[in-house]
Short mmCIF file of N, CA and C in Angstrom, two decimals:
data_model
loop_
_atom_site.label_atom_id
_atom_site.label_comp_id
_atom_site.label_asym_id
_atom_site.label_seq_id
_atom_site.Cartn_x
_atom_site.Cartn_y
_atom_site.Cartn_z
N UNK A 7 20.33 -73.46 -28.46
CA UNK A 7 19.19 -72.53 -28.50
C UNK A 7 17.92 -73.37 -28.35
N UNK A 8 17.05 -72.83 -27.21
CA UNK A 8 15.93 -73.71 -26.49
C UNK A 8 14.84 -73.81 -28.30
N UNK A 9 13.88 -74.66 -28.82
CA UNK A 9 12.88 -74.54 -29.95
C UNK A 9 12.34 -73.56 -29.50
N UNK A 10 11.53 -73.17 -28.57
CA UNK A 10 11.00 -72.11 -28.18
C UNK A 10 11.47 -70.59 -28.70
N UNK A 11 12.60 -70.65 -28.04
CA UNK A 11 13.56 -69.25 -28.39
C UNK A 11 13.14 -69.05 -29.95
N UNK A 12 13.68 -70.12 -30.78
CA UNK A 12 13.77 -70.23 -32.24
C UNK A 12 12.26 -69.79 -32.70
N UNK A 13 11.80 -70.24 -32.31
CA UNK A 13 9.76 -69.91 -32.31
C UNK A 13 10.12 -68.35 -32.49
N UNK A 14 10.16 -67.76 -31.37
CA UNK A 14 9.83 -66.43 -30.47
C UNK A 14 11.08 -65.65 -31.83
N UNK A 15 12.24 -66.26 -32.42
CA UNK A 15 13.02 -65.18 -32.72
C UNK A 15 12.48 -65.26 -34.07
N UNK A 16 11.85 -66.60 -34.28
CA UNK A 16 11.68 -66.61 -36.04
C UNK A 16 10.26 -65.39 -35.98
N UNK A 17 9.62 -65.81 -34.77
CA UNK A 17 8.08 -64.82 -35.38
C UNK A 17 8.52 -63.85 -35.44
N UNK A 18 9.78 -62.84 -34.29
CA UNK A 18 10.02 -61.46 -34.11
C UNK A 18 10.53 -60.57 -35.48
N UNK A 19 11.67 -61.51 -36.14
CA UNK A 19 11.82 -61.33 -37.46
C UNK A 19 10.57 -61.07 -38.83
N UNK A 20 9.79 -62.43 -38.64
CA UNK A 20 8.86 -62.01 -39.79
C UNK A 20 7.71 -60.92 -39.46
N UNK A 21 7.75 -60.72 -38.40
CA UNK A 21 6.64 -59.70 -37.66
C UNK A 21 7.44 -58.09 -38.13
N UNK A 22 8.57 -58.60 -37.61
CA UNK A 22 8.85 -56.82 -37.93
C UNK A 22 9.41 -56.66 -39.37
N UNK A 23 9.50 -57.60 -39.95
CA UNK A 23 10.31 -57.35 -41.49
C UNK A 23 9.60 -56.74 -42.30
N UNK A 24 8.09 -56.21 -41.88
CA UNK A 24 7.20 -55.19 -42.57
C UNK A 24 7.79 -53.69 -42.79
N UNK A 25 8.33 -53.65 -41.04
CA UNK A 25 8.30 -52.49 -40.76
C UNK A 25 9.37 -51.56 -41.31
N UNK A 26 10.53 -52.30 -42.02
CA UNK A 26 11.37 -51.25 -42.90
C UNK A 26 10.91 -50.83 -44.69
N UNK A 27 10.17 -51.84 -44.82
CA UNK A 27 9.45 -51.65 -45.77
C UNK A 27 8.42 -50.58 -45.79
N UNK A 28 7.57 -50.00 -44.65
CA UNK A 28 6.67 -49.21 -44.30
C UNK A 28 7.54 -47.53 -44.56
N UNK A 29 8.61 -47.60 -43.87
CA UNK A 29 9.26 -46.73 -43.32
C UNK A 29 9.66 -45.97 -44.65
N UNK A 30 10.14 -46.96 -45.50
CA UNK A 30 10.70 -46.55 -46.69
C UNK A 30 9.81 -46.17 -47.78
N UNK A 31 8.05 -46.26 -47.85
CA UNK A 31 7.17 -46.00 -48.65
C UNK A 31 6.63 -44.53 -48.21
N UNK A 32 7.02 -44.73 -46.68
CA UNK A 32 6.12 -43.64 -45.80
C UNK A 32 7.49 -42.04 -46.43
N UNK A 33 8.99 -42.82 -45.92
CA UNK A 33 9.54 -41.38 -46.49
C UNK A 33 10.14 -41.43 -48.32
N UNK A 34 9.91 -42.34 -48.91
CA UNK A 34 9.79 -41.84 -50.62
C UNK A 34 8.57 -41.67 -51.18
N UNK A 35 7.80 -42.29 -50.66
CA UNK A 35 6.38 -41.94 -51.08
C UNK A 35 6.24 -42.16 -52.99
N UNK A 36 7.38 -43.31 -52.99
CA UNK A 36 7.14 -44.05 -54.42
C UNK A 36 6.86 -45.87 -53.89
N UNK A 37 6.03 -46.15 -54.88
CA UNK A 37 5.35 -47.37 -54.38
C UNK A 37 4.85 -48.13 -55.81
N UNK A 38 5.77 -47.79 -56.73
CA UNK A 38 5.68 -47.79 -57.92
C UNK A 38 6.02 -49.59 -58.04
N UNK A 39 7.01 -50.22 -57.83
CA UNK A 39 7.32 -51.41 -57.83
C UNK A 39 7.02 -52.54 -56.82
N UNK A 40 5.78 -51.90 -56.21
CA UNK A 40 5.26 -53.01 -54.49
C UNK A 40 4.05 -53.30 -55.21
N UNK A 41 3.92 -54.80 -54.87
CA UNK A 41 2.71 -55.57 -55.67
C UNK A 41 1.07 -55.42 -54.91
N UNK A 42 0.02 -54.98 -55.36
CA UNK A 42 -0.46 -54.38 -54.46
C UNK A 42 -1.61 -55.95 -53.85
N UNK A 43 -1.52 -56.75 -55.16
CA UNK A 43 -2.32 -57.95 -54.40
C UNK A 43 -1.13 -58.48 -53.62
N UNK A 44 -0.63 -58.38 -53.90
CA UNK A 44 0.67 -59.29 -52.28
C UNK A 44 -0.39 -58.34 -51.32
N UNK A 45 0.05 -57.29 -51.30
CA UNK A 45 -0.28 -56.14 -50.08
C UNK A 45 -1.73 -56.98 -49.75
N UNK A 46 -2.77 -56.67 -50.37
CA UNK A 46 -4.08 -57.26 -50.12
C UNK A 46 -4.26 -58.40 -49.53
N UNK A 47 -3.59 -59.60 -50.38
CA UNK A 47 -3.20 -61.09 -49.83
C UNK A 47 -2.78 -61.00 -48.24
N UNK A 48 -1.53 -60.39 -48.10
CA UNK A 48 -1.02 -60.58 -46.94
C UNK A 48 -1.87 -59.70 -45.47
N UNK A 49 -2.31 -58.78 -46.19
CA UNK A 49 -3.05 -58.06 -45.24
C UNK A 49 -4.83 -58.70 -44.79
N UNK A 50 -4.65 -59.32 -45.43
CA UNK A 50 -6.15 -60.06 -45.42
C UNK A 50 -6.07 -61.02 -44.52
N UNK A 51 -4.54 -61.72 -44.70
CA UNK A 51 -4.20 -63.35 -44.27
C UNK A 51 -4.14 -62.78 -43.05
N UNK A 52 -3.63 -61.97 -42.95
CA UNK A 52 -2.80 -61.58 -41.29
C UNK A 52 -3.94 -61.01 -40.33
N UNK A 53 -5.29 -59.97 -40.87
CA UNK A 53 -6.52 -60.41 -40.25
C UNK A 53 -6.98 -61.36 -39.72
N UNK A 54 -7.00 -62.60 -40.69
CA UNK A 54 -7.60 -63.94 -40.60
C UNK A 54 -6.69 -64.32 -39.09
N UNK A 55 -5.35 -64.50 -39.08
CA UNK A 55 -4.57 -65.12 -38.12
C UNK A 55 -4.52 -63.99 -36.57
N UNK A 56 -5.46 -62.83 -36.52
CA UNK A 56 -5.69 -62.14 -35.38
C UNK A 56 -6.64 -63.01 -35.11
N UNK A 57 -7.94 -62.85 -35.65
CA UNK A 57 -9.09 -63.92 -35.76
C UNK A 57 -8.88 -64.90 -35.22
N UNK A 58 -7.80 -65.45 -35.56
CA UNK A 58 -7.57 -67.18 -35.60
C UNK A 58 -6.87 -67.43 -33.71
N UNK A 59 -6.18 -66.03 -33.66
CA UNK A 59 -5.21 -66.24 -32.33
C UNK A 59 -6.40 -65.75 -31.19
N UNK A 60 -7.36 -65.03 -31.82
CA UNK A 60 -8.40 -64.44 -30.59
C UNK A 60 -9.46 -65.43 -30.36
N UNK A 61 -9.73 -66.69 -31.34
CA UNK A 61 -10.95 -67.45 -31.27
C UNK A 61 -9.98 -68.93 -30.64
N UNK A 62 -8.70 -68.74 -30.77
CA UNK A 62 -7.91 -70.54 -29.79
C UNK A 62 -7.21 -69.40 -28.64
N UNK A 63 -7.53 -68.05 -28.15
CA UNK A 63 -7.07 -67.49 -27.00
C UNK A 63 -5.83 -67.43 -27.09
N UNK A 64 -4.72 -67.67 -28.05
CA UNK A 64 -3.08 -67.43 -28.44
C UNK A 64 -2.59 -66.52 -28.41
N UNK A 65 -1.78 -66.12 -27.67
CA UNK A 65 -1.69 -64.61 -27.35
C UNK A 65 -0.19 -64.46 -28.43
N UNK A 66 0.60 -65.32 -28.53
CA UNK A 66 1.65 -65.11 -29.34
C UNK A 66 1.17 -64.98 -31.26
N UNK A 67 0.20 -65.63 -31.17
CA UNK A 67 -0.51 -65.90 -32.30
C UNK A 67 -0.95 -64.52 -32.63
N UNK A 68 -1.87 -63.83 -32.05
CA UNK A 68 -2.50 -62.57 -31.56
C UNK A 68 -1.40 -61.56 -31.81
N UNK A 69 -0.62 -61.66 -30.97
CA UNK A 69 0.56 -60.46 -30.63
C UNK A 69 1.32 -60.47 -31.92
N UNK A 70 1.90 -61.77 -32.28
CA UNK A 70 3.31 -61.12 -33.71
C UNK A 70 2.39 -60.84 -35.11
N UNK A 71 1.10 -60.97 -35.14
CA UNK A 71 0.02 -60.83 -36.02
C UNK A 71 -0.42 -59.46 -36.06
N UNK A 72 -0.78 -58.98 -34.72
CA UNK A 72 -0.95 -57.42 -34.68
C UNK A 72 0.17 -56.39 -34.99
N UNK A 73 1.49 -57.20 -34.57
CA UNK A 73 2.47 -56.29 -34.75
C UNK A 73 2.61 -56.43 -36.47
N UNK A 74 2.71 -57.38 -37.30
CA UNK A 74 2.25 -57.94 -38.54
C UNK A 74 1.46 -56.77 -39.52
N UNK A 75 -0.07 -56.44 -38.67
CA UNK A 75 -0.91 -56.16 -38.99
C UNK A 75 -0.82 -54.50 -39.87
N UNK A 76 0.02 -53.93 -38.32
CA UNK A 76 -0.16 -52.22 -38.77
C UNK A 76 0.69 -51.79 -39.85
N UNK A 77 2.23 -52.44 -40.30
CA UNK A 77 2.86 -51.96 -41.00
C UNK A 77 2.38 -52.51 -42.45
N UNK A 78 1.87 -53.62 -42.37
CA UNK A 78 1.04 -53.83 -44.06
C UNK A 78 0.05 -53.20 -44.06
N UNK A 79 -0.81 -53.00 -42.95
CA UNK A 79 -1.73 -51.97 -43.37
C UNK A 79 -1.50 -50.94 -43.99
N UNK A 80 -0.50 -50.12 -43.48
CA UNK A 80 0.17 -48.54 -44.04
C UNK A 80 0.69 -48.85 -45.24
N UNK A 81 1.27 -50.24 -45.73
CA UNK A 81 1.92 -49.73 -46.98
C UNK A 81 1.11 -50.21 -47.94
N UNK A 82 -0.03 -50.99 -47.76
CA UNK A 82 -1.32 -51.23 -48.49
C UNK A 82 -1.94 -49.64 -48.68
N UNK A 83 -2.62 -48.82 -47.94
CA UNK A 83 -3.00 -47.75 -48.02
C UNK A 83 -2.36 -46.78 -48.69
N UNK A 84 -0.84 -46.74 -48.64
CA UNK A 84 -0.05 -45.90 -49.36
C UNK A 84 0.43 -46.00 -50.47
N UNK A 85 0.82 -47.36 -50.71
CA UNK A 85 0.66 -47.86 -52.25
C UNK A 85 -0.76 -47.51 -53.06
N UNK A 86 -2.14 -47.66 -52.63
CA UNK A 86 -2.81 -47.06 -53.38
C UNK A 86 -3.07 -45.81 -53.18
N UNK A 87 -2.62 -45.02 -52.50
CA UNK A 87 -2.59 -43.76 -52.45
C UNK A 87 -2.27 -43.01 -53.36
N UNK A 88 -1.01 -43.78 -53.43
CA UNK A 88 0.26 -42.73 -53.99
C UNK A 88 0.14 -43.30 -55.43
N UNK A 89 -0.48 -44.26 -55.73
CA UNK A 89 -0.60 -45.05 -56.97
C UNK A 89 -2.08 -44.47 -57.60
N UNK A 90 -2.68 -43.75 -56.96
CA UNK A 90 -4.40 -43.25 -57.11
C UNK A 90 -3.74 -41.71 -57.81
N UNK A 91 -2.79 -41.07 -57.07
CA UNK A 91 -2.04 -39.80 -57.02
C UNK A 91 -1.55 -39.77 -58.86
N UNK A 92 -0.73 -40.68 -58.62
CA UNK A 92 0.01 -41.03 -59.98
C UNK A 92 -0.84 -40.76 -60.91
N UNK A 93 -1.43 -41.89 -61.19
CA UNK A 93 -2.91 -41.52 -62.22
C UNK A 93 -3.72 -40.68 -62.99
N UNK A 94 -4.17 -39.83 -61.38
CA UNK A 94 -5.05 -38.81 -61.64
C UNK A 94 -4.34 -37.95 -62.42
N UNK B 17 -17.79 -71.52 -40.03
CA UNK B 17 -16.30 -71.56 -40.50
C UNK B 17 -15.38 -72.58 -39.41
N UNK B 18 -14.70 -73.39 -39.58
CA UNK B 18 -14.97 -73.91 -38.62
C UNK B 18 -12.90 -73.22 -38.16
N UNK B 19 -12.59 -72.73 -36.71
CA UNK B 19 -11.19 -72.34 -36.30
C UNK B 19 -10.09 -72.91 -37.17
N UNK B 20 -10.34 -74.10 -37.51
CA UNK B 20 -8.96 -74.93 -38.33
C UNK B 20 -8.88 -74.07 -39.81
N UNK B 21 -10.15 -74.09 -40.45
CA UNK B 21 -10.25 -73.68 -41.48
C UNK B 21 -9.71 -72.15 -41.73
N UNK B 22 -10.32 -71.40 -40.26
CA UNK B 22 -9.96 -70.05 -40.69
C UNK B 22 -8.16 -69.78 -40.70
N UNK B 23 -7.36 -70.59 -39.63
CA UNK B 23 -6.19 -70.87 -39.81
C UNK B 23 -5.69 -71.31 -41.07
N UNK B 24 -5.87 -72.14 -41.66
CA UNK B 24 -5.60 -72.92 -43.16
C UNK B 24 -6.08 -71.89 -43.99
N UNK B 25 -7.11 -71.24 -43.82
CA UNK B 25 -7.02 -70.05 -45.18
C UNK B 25 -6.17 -68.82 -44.53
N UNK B 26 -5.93 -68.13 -42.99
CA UNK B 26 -4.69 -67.50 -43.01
C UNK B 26 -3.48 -67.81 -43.35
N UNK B 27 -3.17 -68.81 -43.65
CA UNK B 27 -1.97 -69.30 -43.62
C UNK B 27 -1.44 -69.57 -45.32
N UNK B 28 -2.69 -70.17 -46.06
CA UNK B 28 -2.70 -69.68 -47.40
C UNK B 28 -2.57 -68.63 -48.06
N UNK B 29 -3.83 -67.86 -47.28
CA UNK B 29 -3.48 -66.17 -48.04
C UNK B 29 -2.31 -65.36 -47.29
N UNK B 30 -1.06 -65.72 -46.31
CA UNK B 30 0.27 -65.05 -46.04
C UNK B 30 1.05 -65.67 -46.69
N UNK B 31 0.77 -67.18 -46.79
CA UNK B 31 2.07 -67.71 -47.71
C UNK B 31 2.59 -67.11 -49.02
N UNK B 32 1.09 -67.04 -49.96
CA UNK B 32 0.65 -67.17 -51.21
C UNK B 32 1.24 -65.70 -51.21
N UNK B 33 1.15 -64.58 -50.29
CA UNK B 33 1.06 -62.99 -50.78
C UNK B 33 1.89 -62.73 -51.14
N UNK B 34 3.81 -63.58 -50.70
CA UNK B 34 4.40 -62.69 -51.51
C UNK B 34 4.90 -63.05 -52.78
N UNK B 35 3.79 -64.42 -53.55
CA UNK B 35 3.87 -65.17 -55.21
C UNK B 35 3.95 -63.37 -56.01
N UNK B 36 2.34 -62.46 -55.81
CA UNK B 36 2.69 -61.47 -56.93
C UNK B 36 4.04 -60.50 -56.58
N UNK B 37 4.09 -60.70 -55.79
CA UNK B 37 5.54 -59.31 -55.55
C UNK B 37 7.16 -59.90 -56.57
N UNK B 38 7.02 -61.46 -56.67
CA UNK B 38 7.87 -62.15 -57.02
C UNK B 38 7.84 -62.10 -58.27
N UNK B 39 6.22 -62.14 -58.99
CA UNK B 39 6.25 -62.25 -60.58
C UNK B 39 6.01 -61.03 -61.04
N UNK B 40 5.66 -59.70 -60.06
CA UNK B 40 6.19 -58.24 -60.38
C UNK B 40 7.78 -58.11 -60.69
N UNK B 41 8.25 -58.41 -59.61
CA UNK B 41 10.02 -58.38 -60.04
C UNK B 41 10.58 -58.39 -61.41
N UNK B 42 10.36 -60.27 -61.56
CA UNK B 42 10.63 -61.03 -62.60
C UNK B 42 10.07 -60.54 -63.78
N UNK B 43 8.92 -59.81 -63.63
CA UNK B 43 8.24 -59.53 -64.92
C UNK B 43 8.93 -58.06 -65.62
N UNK B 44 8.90 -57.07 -64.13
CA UNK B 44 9.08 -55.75 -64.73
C UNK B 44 11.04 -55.86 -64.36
N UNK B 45 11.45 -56.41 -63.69
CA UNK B 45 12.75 -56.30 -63.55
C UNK B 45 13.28 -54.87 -62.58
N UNK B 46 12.09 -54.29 -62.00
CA UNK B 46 12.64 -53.12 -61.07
C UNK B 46 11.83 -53.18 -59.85
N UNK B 47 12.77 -52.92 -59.06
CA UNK B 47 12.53 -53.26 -57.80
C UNK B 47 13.07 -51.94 -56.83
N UNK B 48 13.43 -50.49 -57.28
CA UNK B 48 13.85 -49.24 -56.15
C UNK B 48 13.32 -49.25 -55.27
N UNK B 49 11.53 -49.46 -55.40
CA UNK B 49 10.77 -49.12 -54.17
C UNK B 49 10.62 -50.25 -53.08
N UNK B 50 11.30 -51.38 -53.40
CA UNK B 50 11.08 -52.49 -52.55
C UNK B 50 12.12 -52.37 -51.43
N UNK B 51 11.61 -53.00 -50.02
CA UNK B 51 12.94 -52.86 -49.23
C UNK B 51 13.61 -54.07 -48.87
N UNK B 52 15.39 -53.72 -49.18
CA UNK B 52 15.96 -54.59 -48.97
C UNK B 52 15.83 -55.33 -47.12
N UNK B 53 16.18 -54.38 -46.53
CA UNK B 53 16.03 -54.55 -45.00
C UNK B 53 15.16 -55.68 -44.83
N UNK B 54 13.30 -55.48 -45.66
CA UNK B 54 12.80 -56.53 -45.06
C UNK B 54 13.05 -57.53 -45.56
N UNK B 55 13.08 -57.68 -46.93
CA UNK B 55 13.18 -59.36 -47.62
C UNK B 55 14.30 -59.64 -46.60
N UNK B 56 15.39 -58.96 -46.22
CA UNK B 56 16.66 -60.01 -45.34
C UNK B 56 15.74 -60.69 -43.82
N UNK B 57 15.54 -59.48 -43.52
CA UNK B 57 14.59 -59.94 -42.16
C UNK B 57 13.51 -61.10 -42.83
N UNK B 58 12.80 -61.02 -43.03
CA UNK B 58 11.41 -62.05 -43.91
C UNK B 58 12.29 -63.13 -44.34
N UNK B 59 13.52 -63.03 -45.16
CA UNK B 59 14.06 -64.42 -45.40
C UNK B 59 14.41 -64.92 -44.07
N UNK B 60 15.19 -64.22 -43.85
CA UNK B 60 15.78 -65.14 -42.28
C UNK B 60 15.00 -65.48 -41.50
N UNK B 61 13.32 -65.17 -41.08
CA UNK B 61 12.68 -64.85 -40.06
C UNK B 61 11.82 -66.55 -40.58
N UNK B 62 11.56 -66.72 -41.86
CA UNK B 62 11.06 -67.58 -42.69
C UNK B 62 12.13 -68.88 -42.68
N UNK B 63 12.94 -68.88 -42.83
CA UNK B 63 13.96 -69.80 -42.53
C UNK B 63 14.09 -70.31 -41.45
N UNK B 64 13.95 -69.42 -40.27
CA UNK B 64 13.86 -70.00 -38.97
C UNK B 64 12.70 -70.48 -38.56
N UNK B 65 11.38 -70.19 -39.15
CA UNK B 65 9.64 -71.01 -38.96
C UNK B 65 10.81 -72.29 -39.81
N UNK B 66 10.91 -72.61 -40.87
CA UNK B 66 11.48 -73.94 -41.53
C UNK B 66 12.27 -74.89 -40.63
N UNK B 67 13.26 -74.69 -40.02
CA UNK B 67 13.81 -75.13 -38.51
C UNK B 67 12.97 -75.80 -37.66
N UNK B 68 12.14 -74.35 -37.23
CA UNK B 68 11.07 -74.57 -35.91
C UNK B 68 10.11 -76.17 -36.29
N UNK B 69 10.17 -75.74 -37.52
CA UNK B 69 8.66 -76.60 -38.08
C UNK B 69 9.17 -78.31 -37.82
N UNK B 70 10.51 -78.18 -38.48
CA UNK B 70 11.42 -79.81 -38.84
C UNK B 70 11.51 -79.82 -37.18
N UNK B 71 11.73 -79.16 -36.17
CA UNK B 71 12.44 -79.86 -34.82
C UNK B 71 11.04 -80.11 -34.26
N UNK B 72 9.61 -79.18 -34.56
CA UNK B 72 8.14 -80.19 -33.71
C UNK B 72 7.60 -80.61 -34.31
N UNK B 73 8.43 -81.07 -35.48
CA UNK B 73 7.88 -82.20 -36.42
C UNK B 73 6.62 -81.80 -36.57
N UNK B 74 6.20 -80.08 -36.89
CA UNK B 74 4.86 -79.74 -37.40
C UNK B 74 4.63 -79.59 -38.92
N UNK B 75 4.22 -80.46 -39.68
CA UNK B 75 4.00 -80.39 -40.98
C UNK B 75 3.44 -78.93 -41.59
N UNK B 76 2.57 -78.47 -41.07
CA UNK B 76 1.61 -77.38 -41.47
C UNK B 76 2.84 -76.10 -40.87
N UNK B 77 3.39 -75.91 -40.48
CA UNK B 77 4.55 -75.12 -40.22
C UNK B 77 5.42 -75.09 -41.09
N UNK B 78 5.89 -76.49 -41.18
CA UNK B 78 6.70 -76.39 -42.46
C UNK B 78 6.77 -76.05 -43.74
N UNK B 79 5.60 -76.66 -43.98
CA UNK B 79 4.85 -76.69 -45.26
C UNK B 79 4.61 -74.93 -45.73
N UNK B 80 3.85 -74.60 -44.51
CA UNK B 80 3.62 -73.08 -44.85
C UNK B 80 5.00 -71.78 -44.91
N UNK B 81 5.58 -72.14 -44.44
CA UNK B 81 7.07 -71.42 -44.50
C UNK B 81 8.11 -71.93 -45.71
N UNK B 82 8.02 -72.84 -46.48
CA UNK B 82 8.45 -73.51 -47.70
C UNK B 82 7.75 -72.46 -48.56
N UNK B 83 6.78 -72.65 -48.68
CA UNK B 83 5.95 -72.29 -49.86
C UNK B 83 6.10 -70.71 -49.56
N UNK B 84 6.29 -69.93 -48.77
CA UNK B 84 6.85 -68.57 -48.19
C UNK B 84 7.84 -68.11 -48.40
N UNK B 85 8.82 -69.28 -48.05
CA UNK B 85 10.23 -69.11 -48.51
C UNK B 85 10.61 -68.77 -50.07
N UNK B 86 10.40 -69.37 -50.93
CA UNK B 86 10.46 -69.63 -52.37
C UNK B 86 10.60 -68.16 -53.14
N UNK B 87 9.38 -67.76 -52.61
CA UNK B 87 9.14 -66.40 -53.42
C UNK B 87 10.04 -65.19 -52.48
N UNK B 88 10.27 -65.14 -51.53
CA UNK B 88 10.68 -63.99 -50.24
C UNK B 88 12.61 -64.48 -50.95
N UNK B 89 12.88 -65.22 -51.07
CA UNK B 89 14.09 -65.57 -51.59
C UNK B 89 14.29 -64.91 -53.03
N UNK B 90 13.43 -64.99 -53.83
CA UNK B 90 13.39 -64.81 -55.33
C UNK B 90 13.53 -63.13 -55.12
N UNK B 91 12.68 -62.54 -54.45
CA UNK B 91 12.45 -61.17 -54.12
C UNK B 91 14.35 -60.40 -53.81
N UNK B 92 14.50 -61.42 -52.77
CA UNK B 92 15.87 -60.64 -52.46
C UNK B 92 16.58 -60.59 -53.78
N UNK B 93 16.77 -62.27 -54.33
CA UNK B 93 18.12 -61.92 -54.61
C UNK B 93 17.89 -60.93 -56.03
N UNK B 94 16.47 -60.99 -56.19
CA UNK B 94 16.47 -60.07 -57.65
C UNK B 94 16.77 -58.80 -57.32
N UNK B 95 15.89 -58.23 -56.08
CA UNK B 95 16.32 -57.05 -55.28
C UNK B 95 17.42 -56.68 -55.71
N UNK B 96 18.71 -57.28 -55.04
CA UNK B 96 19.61 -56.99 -54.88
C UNK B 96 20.47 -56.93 -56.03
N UNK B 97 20.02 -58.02 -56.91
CA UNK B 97 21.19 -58.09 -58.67
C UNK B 97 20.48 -57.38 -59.22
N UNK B 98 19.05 -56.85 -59.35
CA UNK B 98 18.89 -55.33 -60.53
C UNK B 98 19.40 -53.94 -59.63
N UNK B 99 19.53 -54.04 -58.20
CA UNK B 99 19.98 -52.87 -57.64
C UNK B 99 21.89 -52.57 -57.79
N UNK B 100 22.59 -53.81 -57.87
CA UNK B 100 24.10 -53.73 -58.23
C UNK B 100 23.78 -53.27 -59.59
N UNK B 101 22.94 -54.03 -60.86
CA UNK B 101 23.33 -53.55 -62.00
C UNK B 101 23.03 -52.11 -62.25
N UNK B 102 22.05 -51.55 -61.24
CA UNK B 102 21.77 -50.20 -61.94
C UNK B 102 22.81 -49.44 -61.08
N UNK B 103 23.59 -49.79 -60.21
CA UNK B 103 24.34 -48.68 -59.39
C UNK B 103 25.82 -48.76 -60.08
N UNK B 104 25.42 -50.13 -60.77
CA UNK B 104 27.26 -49.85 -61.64
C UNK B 104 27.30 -49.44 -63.12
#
């Protein structure tokens, strides 16, 4: 297996390993045990590294970052959503 | 700010994000709302940046997927041993 490949399969993995996590907040809509500064942390970092891939022109940098981007976004938003919900 | 820097603090604040999800676990011991799917994807995806990093002999690769690894590991396997004990 070319390093490259290994590059391209390791980012594809951590890029999408958001997205079953999303899926599963979006249809239980409990968010009771998701840490919400992770959420913040990681969603902040992963800004920074769009930033980071758009200012050295990295398009792979850019790309597994955006894909990164939307599913912590949603479960950042929905964790305090549904955690604001709880509360009230 | 200077590009290196904004990299070195993305790379801090993704490593670092999933420390609270880890000492949520450990602390409260429940984990329903977490998904298994991703910690497997995120471990494996993290394991393979660890690879990538040792074969272009990139320190800052490595380094940052170590310190990633640690906690994304802790996550599963607690995941998974408070989810056997409550299903048996």
């Amino acid at each position: 297996m070319t390093i490259t490949l290994l590059g391209v399969i390791a980012g594809i993995l951590t890029s999408c390993s958001f997205i079953p996590q999303a899926y599963k907040v979006i249809k239980t809509k409990r968010t009771h045990d998701i840490s919400i500064p992770m959420y913040c942390l990681c969603t902040l970092g992963v800004f920074f590294w769009i930033i980071y891939g758009l200012m050295i022109k990295d398009i792979a940098v850019l790309l597994t970052n955006i894909v990164t981007f939307v599913p912590t976004v949603i479960i950042l938003i929905l964790t305090l959503k549904f955690r604001v919900h709880k509360n009230s």
